[in-house]
Short mmCIF file of C-alpha atoms in Angstrom, two decimals:
data_model
loop_
_atom_site.label_atom_id
_atom_site.label_comp_id
_atom_site.label_asym_id
_atom_site.label_seq_id
_atom_site.Cartn_x
_atom_site.Cartn_y
_atom_site.Cartn_z
CA MET A 1 -25.84 70.69 17.04
CA LEU A 2 -25.90 66.89 16.33
CA LEU A 3 -22.81 64.96 17.31
CA ARG A 4 -21.71 62.05 16.13
CA TYR A 5 -18.74 60.19 17.32
CA PRO A 6 -16.08 61.19 17.02
CA ASN A 7 -16.68 64.70 16.73
CA LEU A 8 -16.14 67.33 19.48
CA VAL A 9 -18.65 69.46 21.61
CA ARG A 10 -16.96 72.58 23.14
CA LEU A 11 -18.96 73.52 25.90
CA ARG A 12 -17.58 76.64 28.05
CA THR A 13 -18.85 76.94 31.63
CA PHE A 14 -17.63 79.77 33.99
CA SER A 15 -15.49 78.60 36.74
CA THR A 16 -11.59 78.19 36.29
CA LEU A 17 -9.76 74.81 35.72
CA ILE A 18 -9.58 73.27 39.17
CA LEU A 19 -7.74 70.33 38.29
CA ILE A 20 -3.82 70.30 38.20
CA ILE A 21 -2.02 67.92 36.45
CA THR A 22 0.76 67.14 38.77
CA ILE A 23 2.66 65.05 36.07
CA THR A 24 2.10 63.01 32.88
CA VAL A 25 4.11 60.36 31.43
CA GLY A 26 4.49 57.74 28.97
CA CYS A 27 4.23 54.10 29.26
CA THR A 28 7.86 53.86 30.47
CA SER A 29 9.02 55.39 33.64
CA GLU A 30 10.18 58.67 31.80
CA ALA A 31 8.05 61.33 32.46
CA ARG A 32 6.71 63.31 29.53
CA PRO A 33 6.08 67.02 29.62
CA THR A 34 2.49 68.70 30.00
CA PRO A 35 0.03 66.87 27.38
CA THR A 36 -0.51 68.41 24.31
CA ASN A 37 -2.83 68.44 21.17
CA THR A 38 -0.94 65.27 19.96
CA PRO A 39 -0.12 62.19 22.45
CA ILE A 40 2.49 60.32 21.87
CA THR A 41 2.39 57.83 24.72
CA THR A 42 2.58 54.28 23.15
CA ALA A 43 2.45 50.64 25.15
CA THR A 44 4.07 47.40 23.61
CA PRO A 45 0.72 44.86 23.94
CA LEU A 46 1.24 41.28 25.33
CA PRO A 47 -1.38 39.67 23.04
CA GLY A 48 -2.21 36.91 24.97
CA GLU A 49 -3.60 34.15 23.23
CA ILE A 50 -2.95 35.91 19.72
CA THR A 51 -0.20 34.45 17.60
CA THR A 52 2.57 37.06 16.67
CA PRO A 53 2.79 37.23 12.97
CA SER A 54 6.83 37.84 13.34
CA PRO A 55 9.35 38.54 15.86
CA THR A 56 9.00 42.08 15.64
CA PRO A 57 5.14 42.84 15.36
CA ARG A 58 3.27 46.10 14.96
CA PRO A 59 1.64 47.01 18.43
CA GLU A 60 -1.84 45.65 17.79
CA ILE A 61 -3.13 48.12 20.82
CA VAL A 62 -1.69 51.78 21.61
CA ILE A 63 -2.19 53.66 24.49
CA GLN A 64 -2.82 57.05 23.14
CA ALA A 65 -2.85 59.36 26.01
CA LEU A 66 -2.11 58.60 29.93
CA VAL A 67 -2.13 61.33 32.40
CA LEU A 68 -1.81 61.48 36.43
CA PHE A 69 -4.42 63.30 38.48
CA PRO A 70 -4.69 64.35 42.37
CA ASP A 71 -7.74 62.94 43.34
CA GLU A 72 -8.90 65.91 45.99
CA GLU A 73 -12.06 64.19 46.41
CA LEU A 74 -11.03 60.77 47.59
CA GLY A 75 -7.59 61.11 48.27
CA GLY A 76 -4.84 59.90 46.28
CA TYR A 77 -4.79 59.95 42.37
CA TYR A 78 -6.62 58.93 39.29
CA VAL A 79 -5.20 57.95 36.15
CA ILE A 80 -7.22 59.04 32.70
CA GLY A 81 -6.00 57.56 29.31
CA THR A 82 -7.04 56.46 25.73
CA LEU A 83 -6.06 53.51 23.51
CA GLU A 84 -6.89 52.31 20.17
CA ASN A 85 -6.95 49.56 18.50
CA GLN A 86 -4.47 49.46 15.78
CA SER A 87 -4.86 45.57 14.63
CA GLN A 88 -6.96 44.51 11.32
CA GLY A 89 -9.54 42.97 13.43
CA GLN A 90 -12.10 43.52 15.95
CA ILE A 91 -11.09 42.85 19.79
CA ASP A 92 -12.59 42.68 23.25
CA SER A 93 -11.60 41.41 26.76
CA ILE A 94 -9.01 43.87 27.04
CA SER A 95 -6.81 44.34 30.29
CA ILE A 96 -4.39 47.22 31.36
CA GLN A 97 -1.83 47.02 33.92
CA ILE A 98 -1.74 50.52 35.46
CA THR A 99 1.24 50.97 37.74
CA ILE A 100 2.25 54.27 39.78
CA LEU A 101 5.72 54.59 41.07
CA ASN A 102 7.41 57.44 43.14
CA THR A 103 10.46 59.61 42.67
CA GLU A 104 12.79 56.55 43.04
CA GLU A 105 10.77 54.76 40.69
CA GLU A 106 9.64 52.24 43.17
CA LEU A 107 6.18 50.90 42.96
CA VAL A 108 3.55 52.77 45.06
CA SER A 109 0.14 50.81 43.72
CA GLU A 110 -0.57 48.79 40.45
CA GLN A 111 -4.16 47.82 39.36
CA VAL A 112 -5.31 45.59 36.59
CA ILE A 113 -8.66 47.41 34.97
CA GLN A 114 -10.57 47.03 31.59
CA PRO A 115 -11.12 49.89 29.29
CA PHE A 116 -14.44 51.68 29.13
CA LEU A 117 -15.34 50.13 26.01
CA ASN A 118 -15.33 46.27 26.05
CA ARG A 119 -15.10 46.02 22.16
CA LEU A 120 -13.26 47.76 19.73
CA SER A 121 -13.03 47.74 15.86
CA PRO A 122 -10.28 48.64 13.73
CA LYS A 123 -9.06 52.29 14.53
CA ALA A 124 -11.43 52.45 17.03
CA ILE A 125 -10.56 54.12 20.53
CA SER A 126 -11.60 53.70 24.18
CA PRO A 127 -11.10 55.67 27.50
CA PHE A 128 -9.92 54.08 30.65
CA LYS A 129 -9.69 55.15 34.15
CA ALA A 130 -8.29 54.34 37.29
CA THR A 131 -8.36 55.47 40.73
CA PHE A 132 -5.99 55.13 43.40
CA PRO A 133 -7.40 56.19 46.98
CA ASN A 134 -5.09 56.92 50.22
CA VAL A 135 -1.71 56.20 48.17
CA GLY A 136 1.58 57.77 48.95
CA GLU A 137 3.19 60.59 46.43
CA ALA A 138 3.32 59.82 43.27
CA ALA A 139 5.59 60.81 40.49
CA SER A 140 5.00 58.89 37.44
CA VAL A 141 2.57 56.02 35.82
CA ASN A 142 2.83 53.27 33.64
CA ALA A 143 0.60 51.53 31.38
CA GLU A 144 0.49 48.00 29.70
CA ILE A 145 -1.76 46.30 27.57
CA LEU A 146 -1.94 42.58 29.34
CA THR A 147 -4.51 40.71 27.22
CA TYR A 148 -7.26 40.86 24.58
CA GLN A 149 -8.99 38.30 22.31
CA THR A 150 -10.51 38.72 18.57
CA ILE A 151 -14.03 39.00 18.01
CA GLU A 152 -16.99 39.39 15.55
CA PHE A 153 -19.63 41.77 15.95
CA GLU A 154 -21.64 44.29 14.31
CA GLU A 155 -21.02 47.86 14.70
CA VAL A 156 -24.09 49.75 16.14
CA SER A 157 -24.22 53.83 15.74
CA ILE A 158 -26.03 56.29 17.70
CA GLU A 159 -26.86 59.68 17.93
CA ILE A 160 -26.19 62.10 20.48
CA ASP A 161 -27.87 65.43 20.74
CA ASP A 162 -28.78 68.72 22.65
CA LEU A 163 -25.78 68.45 25.34
CA GLN A 164 -25.93 71.12 27.91
CA THR A 165 -24.01 71.65 31.29
CA ILE A 166 -25.92 72.51 34.48
CA SER A 167 -24.31 73.63 37.86
CA THR A 168 -25.44 71.34 40.73
CA ASN A 169 -25.67 72.30 44.31
CA ASP A 170 -22.53 70.37 45.24
CA GLY A 171 -20.16 72.54 43.32
CA GLY A 172 -20.01 69.80 40.54
CA MET A 173 -21.71 69.62 36.91
CA ALA A 174 -24.52 67.69 35.15
CA ILE A 175 -24.53 67.22 31.43
CA LEU A 176 -28.01 66.73 29.83
CA GLY A 177 -28.52 65.48 26.62
CA LEU A 178 -30.52 63.28 24.10
CA VAL A 179 -29.43 59.84 22.96
CA GLU A 180 -31.27 58.49 19.30
CA ASN A 181 -31.55 55.00 17.67
CA PRO A 182 -31.17 55.73 14.21
CA ASN A 183 -31.14 51.99 13.02
CA ALA A 184 -33.98 50.32 12.02
CA LYS A 185 -33.83 47.63 14.88
CA ALA A 186 -33.98 47.87 18.45
CA ILE A 187 -30.84 48.71 20.47
CA VAL A 188 -29.18 47.32 23.75
CA ILE A 189 -26.75 50.42 25.15
CA ASP A 190 -24.28 48.32 26.67
CA ALA A 191 -21.74 51.25 27.49
CA PHE A 192 -22.42 55.04 27.27
CA GLY A 193 -19.82 58.08 28.48
CA LEU A 194 -18.51 61.40 27.71
CA LEU A 195 -14.57 61.93 28.20
CA ALA A 196 -13.81 65.47 29.08
CA VAL A 197 -10.46 66.93 27.04
CA ASP A 198 -9.09 70.24 27.86
CA PRO A 199 -8.52 72.99 25.12
CA GLN A 200 -4.95 71.19 24.46
CA GLY A 201 -6.79 67.57 23.83
CA ASP A 202 -5.40 65.72 27.18
CA PRO A 203 -8.01 63.87 28.78
CA ILE A 204 -9.44 65.42 32.09
CA ASP A 205 -11.74 63.19 33.05
CA LEU A 206 -14.47 60.38 32.13
CA PHE A 207 -18.01 60.66 32.95
CA PRO A 208 -20.39 57.48 32.32
CA TYR A 209 -23.94 58.32 32.38
CA THR A 210 -25.72 57.57 35.59
CA ALA A 211 -29.40 58.25 34.37
CA GLY A 212 -30.45 56.62 30.99
CA LEU A 213 -32.23 53.96 29.13
CA SER A 214 -30.56 50.88 27.89
CA TRP A 215 -32.80 49.90 25.40
CA LEU A 216 -34.17 51.83 22.59
CA GLY A 217 -36.49 51.02 19.68
CA PRO A 218 -36.22 51.87 16.08
CA GLY A 219 -36.04 55.71 16.14
CA GLU A 220 -36.72 56.46 19.34
CA ARG A 221 -35.30 59.20 21.73
CA ALA A 222 -34.77 59.66 25.32
CA PRO A 223 -32.68 61.90 27.38
CA PHE A 224 -29.70 60.89 29.13
CA LEU A 225 -27.62 62.70 32.21
CA ALA A 226 -24.10 62.32 33.28
CA LEU A 227 -22.86 63.85 36.51
CA SER A 228 -18.99 65.28 37.56
CA SER A 229 -18.33 66.03 41.05
CA GLN A 230 -16.47 69.12 40.35
CA ASP A 231 -16.69 71.89 37.36
CA PRO A 232 -13.91 71.27 35.07
CA GLY A 233 -13.96 74.45 33.63
CA GLU A 234 -13.69 74.63 29.81
CA VAL A 235 -13.53 71.20 28.20
CA ASP A 236 -14.47 69.48 24.90
CA LEU A 237 -16.65 66.62 25.82
CA VAL A 238 -16.09 63.34 23.29
CA PRO A 239 -18.80 60.60 23.21
CA TYR A 240 -17.85 56.84 23.78
CA TYR A 241 -20.37 53.97 23.69
CA ASN A 242 -20.97 50.41 22.82
CA ALA A 243 -24.15 49.42 21.43
CA THR A 244 -26.06 45.89 20.11
CA LEU A 245 -28.93 45.36 17.73
CA THR A 246 -31.83 43.25 19.26
CA ARG A 247 -34.90 41.82 17.80
CA GLY A 248 -38.31 42.18 18.84
CA SER A 249 -39.90 44.54 21.46
CA ARG A 250 -39.02 44.87 24.73
CA SER A 251 -41.37 45.28 27.63
CA ALA A 252 -41.72 44.95 31.49
CA PRO A 253 -44.56 43.98 33.48
CA LEU A 254 -44.38 47.52 35.69
CA THR A 255 -47.08 50.02 35.60
CA ILE A 256 -47.30 53.32 36.76
CA SER A 257 -50.21 52.71 39.31
CA THR A 258 -50.50 56.30 40.38
CA PRO A 259 -49.13 59.15 37.97
CA PRO A 260 -46.12 61.05 39.23
CA LYS A 261 -47.63 64.22 40.99
CA VAL A 262 -45.57 67.37 41.56
CA LEU A 263 -45.82 68.50 45.13
CA ILE A 264 -44.07 71.14 47.01
CA THR A 265 -42.03 71.14 50.44
CA GLU A 266 -42.33 73.76 53.03
CA GLN A 267 -38.84 74.99 51.72
CA GLY A 268 -40.52 75.73 48.33
CA SER A 269 -38.42 72.37 46.44
CA PRO A 270 -40.29 70.33 44.43
CA MET A 271 -41.07 66.75 45.38
CA ILE A 272 -42.21 63.76 42.96
CA LEU A 273 -44.82 61.36 44.04
CA GLY A 274 -45.77 58.20 42.55
CA THR A 275 -46.39 54.35 42.67
CA ILE A 276 -45.23 51.63 40.45
CA THR A 277 -46.87 48.31 40.65
CA ASN A 278 -45.17 44.49 39.49
CA THR A 279 -48.24 43.20 37.30
CA HIS A 280 -46.34 39.74 37.13
CA ASN A 281 -46.56 36.78 39.10
CA ARG A 282 -42.65 36.49 39.76
CA PRO A 283 -40.49 39.20 41.70
CA TYR A 284 -39.21 42.00 39.25
CA ASP A 285 -36.14 44.24 39.66
CA MET A 286 -37.07 47.61 38.66
CA SER A 287 -35.16 50.77 36.63
CA PHE A 288 -37.30 53.89 35.97
CA LEU A 289 -36.50 57.35 34.73
CA ILE A 290 -38.07 60.72 36.27
CA ILE A 291 -37.96 63.48 33.58
CA LEU A 292 -38.87 67.03 34.79
CA ARG A 293 -40.09 69.10 32.48
CA ILE A 294 -41.80 72.87 31.75
CA GLU A 295 -43.58 72.76 28.84
CA ASP A 296 -41.27 71.17 26.19
CA GLU A 297 -38.19 71.60 27.86
CA ILE A 298 -36.36 69.04 30.14
CA LEU A 299 -34.88 70.59 33.09
CA THR A 300 -33.14 67.61 34.22
CA ILE A 301 -33.99 63.40 34.89
CA THR A 302 -32.93 61.10 37.98
CA SER A 303 -32.48 57.04 37.85
CA ILE A 304 -34.24 55.18 40.48
CA LYS A 305 -32.82 51.72 40.81
CA PRO A 306 -34.02 49.99 44.36
CA LEU A 307 -32.10 47.03 45.53
CA LEU A 308 -35.14 44.98 46.31
CA PRO A 309 -37.43 43.61 43.42
CA LEU A 310 -41.19 44.10 43.70
CA ARG A 311 -42.49 41.38 44.76
CA PRO A 312 -45.72 39.87 42.44
CA GLY A 313 -48.78 42.36 42.88
CA GLU A 314 -46.52 44.73 45.04
CA SER A 315 -47.14 48.36 44.43
CA ARG A 316 -44.31 50.40 45.75
CA PRO A 317 -44.66 54.18 46.11
CA PHE A 318 -41.82 56.37 46.07
CA ALA A 319 -41.02 60.22 46.86
CA ILE A 320 -38.08 61.74 45.32
CA THR A 321 -36.59 65.23 45.85
CA GLU A 322 -33.19 64.76 44.48
CA PHE A 323 -32.52 66.15 41.32
CA PRO A 324 -29.19 66.91 39.55
CA GLY A 325 -28.99 70.65 38.23
CA LEU A 326 -33.06 71.48 39.02
CA THR A 327 -32.09 74.45 41.10
CA ALA A 328 -29.81 75.88 38.50
CA GLN A 329 -32.63 75.10 36.01
CA LEU A 330 -35.39 76.60 38.11
CA GLU A 331 -33.55 79.83 38.38
CA LYS A 332 -34.34 80.37 35.05
CA TYR A 333 -38.18 80.82 35.61
CA GLY A 334 -39.75 83.64 37.67
CA SER A 335 -42.51 80.75 39.16
CA TRP A 336 -42.29 77.44 38.33
CA VAL A 337 -45.17 76.34 40.81
CA GLY A 338 -48.00 74.86 38.40
CA GLU A 339 -45.58 74.61 35.46
CA LEU A 340 -43.32 71.62 36.50
CA THR A 341 -44.62 68.23 35.09
CA ALA A 342 -42.94 64.91 35.86
CA GLU A 343 -42.82 61.70 33.50
CA ILE A 344 -41.83 58.53 34.13
CA LEU A 345 -40.04 55.71 31.73
CA VAL A 346 -39.65 52.14 32.68
CA ASP A 347 -36.45 50.86 31.23
CA PRO A 348 -37.66 47.63 29.81
CA TYR A 349 -34.20 46.15 29.83
CA ALA A 350 -32.77 46.66 33.19
CA SER A 351 -35.88 45.72 34.64
CA ARG A 352 -36.06 41.96 34.57
CA PRO A 353 -37.14 38.98 36.59
CA SER A 354 -35.46 38.57 40.02
CA THR A 355 -33.89 35.24 40.90
CA ARG A 356 -32.98 36.48 44.40
CA SER A 357 -35.43 34.96 47.22
CA LEU A 358 -36.74 37.62 49.70
CA VAL A 359 -36.86 37.64 53.23
CA GLN A 360 -39.17 39.36 55.39
CA LEU A 361 -37.53 41.07 58.44
CA ASP A 362 -38.80 42.24 61.85
CA VAL A 363 -39.14 46.23 62.45
CA GLN A 364 -39.15 47.97 65.46
CA ILE A 365 -39.82 51.78 65.10
CA THR A 366 -38.09 53.82 68.09
CA GLN A 367 -38.86 57.37 67.23
CA PHE A 368 -40.67 59.61 64.66
CA GLU A 369 -39.00 62.84 64.54
CA PRO A 370 -40.36 65.84 62.26
CA ILE A 371 -37.79 68.64 61.42
CA GLY A 372 -39.27 71.43 59.15
CA SER A 373 -40.27 69.34 55.96
CA SER A 374 -38.39 66.43 56.90
CA LEU A 375 -39.62 63.22 59.07
CA PHE A 376 -37.07 61.20 60.41
CA ILE A 377 -37.73 57.50 61.27
CA LYS A 378 -35.45 55.81 63.69
CA GLY A 379 -35.55 52.09 64.53
CA GLU A 380 -33.72 48.81 64.31
CA MET A 381 -34.31 45.52 61.87
CA PHE A 382 -34.07 42.12 63.08
CA ASN A 383 -33.14 39.21 60.67
CA PRO A 384 -34.95 35.87 62.40
CA LYS A 385 -33.26 33.82 59.76
CA GLU A 386 -30.17 31.72 60.64
CA THR A 387 -28.69 33.07 57.40
CA GLY A 388 -27.49 36.30 56.74
CA VAL A 389 -29.07 38.67 54.07
CA GLU A 390 -28.03 41.35 51.85
CA SER A 391 -29.69 44.62 51.09
CA ALA A 392 -31.39 44.50 54.21
CA THR A 393 -34.28 47.47 53.39
CA VAL A 394 -36.40 49.73 55.70
CA LEU A 395 -39.46 50.68 53.07
CA ALA A 396 -41.98 53.25 54.78
CA ALA A 397 -45.00 54.57 53.25
CA VAL A 398 -46.64 57.69 54.92
CA ARG A 399 -50.46 58.53 54.40
CA SER A 400 -53.10 61.06 55.70
CA THR A 401 -56.13 59.82 57.58
CA ALA A 402 -58.17 59.75 54.46
CA GLY A 403 -55.67 57.53 52.65
CA GLU A 404 -53.92 59.73 50.73
CA LEU A 405 -50.15 59.02 50.18
CA LEU A 406 -48.06 61.85 51.26
CA THR A 407 -44.74 60.58 51.09
CA ALA A 408 -42.63 57.23 50.69
CA GLY A 409 -38.88 55.98 50.67
CA TRP A 410 -36.12 53.44 51.76
CA THR A 411 -32.96 52.87 53.38
CA TYR A 412 -30.61 50.20 53.28
CA LEU A 413 -27.54 48.70 54.78
CA LEU A 414 -24.49 48.37 52.85
CA GLU A 415 -23.08 45.46 54.80
CA ILE A 416 -24.58 42.04 55.40
CA LEU A 417 -27.22 41.43 58.27
CA PRO A 418 -26.29 38.40 59.92
CA GLY A 419 -28.31 35.70 60.89
CA ASN A 420 -30.54 36.48 64.18
CA GLY A 421 -28.76 39.81 64.26
CA SER A 422 -30.20 43.63 64.31
CA ARG A 423 -28.92 47.13 63.15
CA GLU A 424 -30.22 50.11 63.89
CA PHE A 425 -31.64 52.71 61.10
CA VAL A 426 -32.46 55.92 60.03
CA LEU A 427 -34.79 56.78 57.35
CA HIS A 428 -35.49 60.18 56.44
CA LEU A 429 -38.51 61.10 54.30
CA SER A 430 -39.59 64.58 52.77
CA LEU A 431 -43.17 66.19 53.58
CA PRO A 432 -45.12 68.17 51.05
CA GLU A 433 -46.34 71.21 52.36
CA GLY A 434 -49.26 71.53 55.06
CA ALA A 435 -48.83 67.89 55.94
CA ASP A 436 -48.99 67.37 59.53
CA PRO A 437 -47.10 64.19 60.90
CA ALA A 438 -49.32 63.90 63.82
CA MET A 439 -52.31 63.14 61.63
CA THR A 440 -50.84 60.43 59.38
CA GLU A 441 -50.83 57.11 59.15
CA TYR A 442 -47.46 55.15 58.75
CA ASP A 443 -46.69 51.49 57.03
CA VAL A 444 -42.91 50.15 57.69
CA GLN A 445 -41.78 47.15 56.43
CA ALA A 446 -38.29 45.60 55.88
CA PHE A 447 -36.85 42.68 53.65
CA GLY A 448 -33.69 41.36 52.67
CA LEU A 449 -31.97 39.09 49.71
CA LEU A 450 -30.36 35.69 50.49
CA PRO A 451 -27.09 35.25 49.48
#
């Protein structure tokens, strides 16, 4: 069924609803009952630079729904809501203040956030979400529009089709679908996500897409994937998006120098092996999708966005084994070996010239440890510069003595690697069935980015 905003798609899953509403409130400290199909929550906006037309103007932006949930994954709480542009013009730069209170109506925590969509036409709606980890007991939540401004933009539509839900190995849910550009010009997708609402119409959670293309040519279709850490049970999914028309074609100087190959690990899991090359004379950030199919059916996709850009002329191998929902999808097939194929789509908009300066780091390997179909490389990386570097990354490629690529991967530091400093690392690589770690050659390098 073709889904066009703002219609609903009813998706039935087979687990019970595991999210529990503790309390829902309006935009005052007065609690309201469990959400219903007709949200009644409103907020009085503070219009910032917009001149008020009268002493008692009609609200320009209205909070339609506001729900407080316990966050079992992170601890604390999260807030889900929706707002509507009830002005006569187009707006953006909206900010919302979310305030959580305890039973004594004392402040527990507050945040200023932006809605999921940064541009709204008249009558358009946007969801919003705020997380409050590690906070005390909450009893109510308030929302207030702080600022917004007027803007003019051209509305752009996209079409969403073939939505399906897939169980993931961690107990969550993957949402797979197709997005199409029906316009006569290319588009850039600025934001795209799915709001889950319960059978009563109240919001439960917001799922931004985690894998997909940000640029689509006229009439082009591409798969996308969104993830939920939990299975929310029976929900409706409402798509929300912002897109922009753009002129001309878009390409990136990234080529698939080694076509993706489907290999099997000792545990019988698929591993996708390939190499991507930067043919430009400048460093390039890369972003690409790996799409897994059996015949014409798309089973799942994943997005690859390394922190380090590719150097001019660099060929970077990769080996990917983590594909959301793939285990459940393959269970439908008695035998998939030899039938599973992989396709790579380079995102021409997210792949762009890098302005960051790469710094080569020193690497010392202390241990190679094969365990089953995994290889663990342990060691230290050193920063020989006086200046600290960001995204310090170890890159490794493993080849047979005949030069055949067997596996590859990378690991990186979340924190800054200080000047003349060192940090230990452990790099986990998957090995294909039949690979002998004792009969392999290793290429290990490390790089970082100057701040």
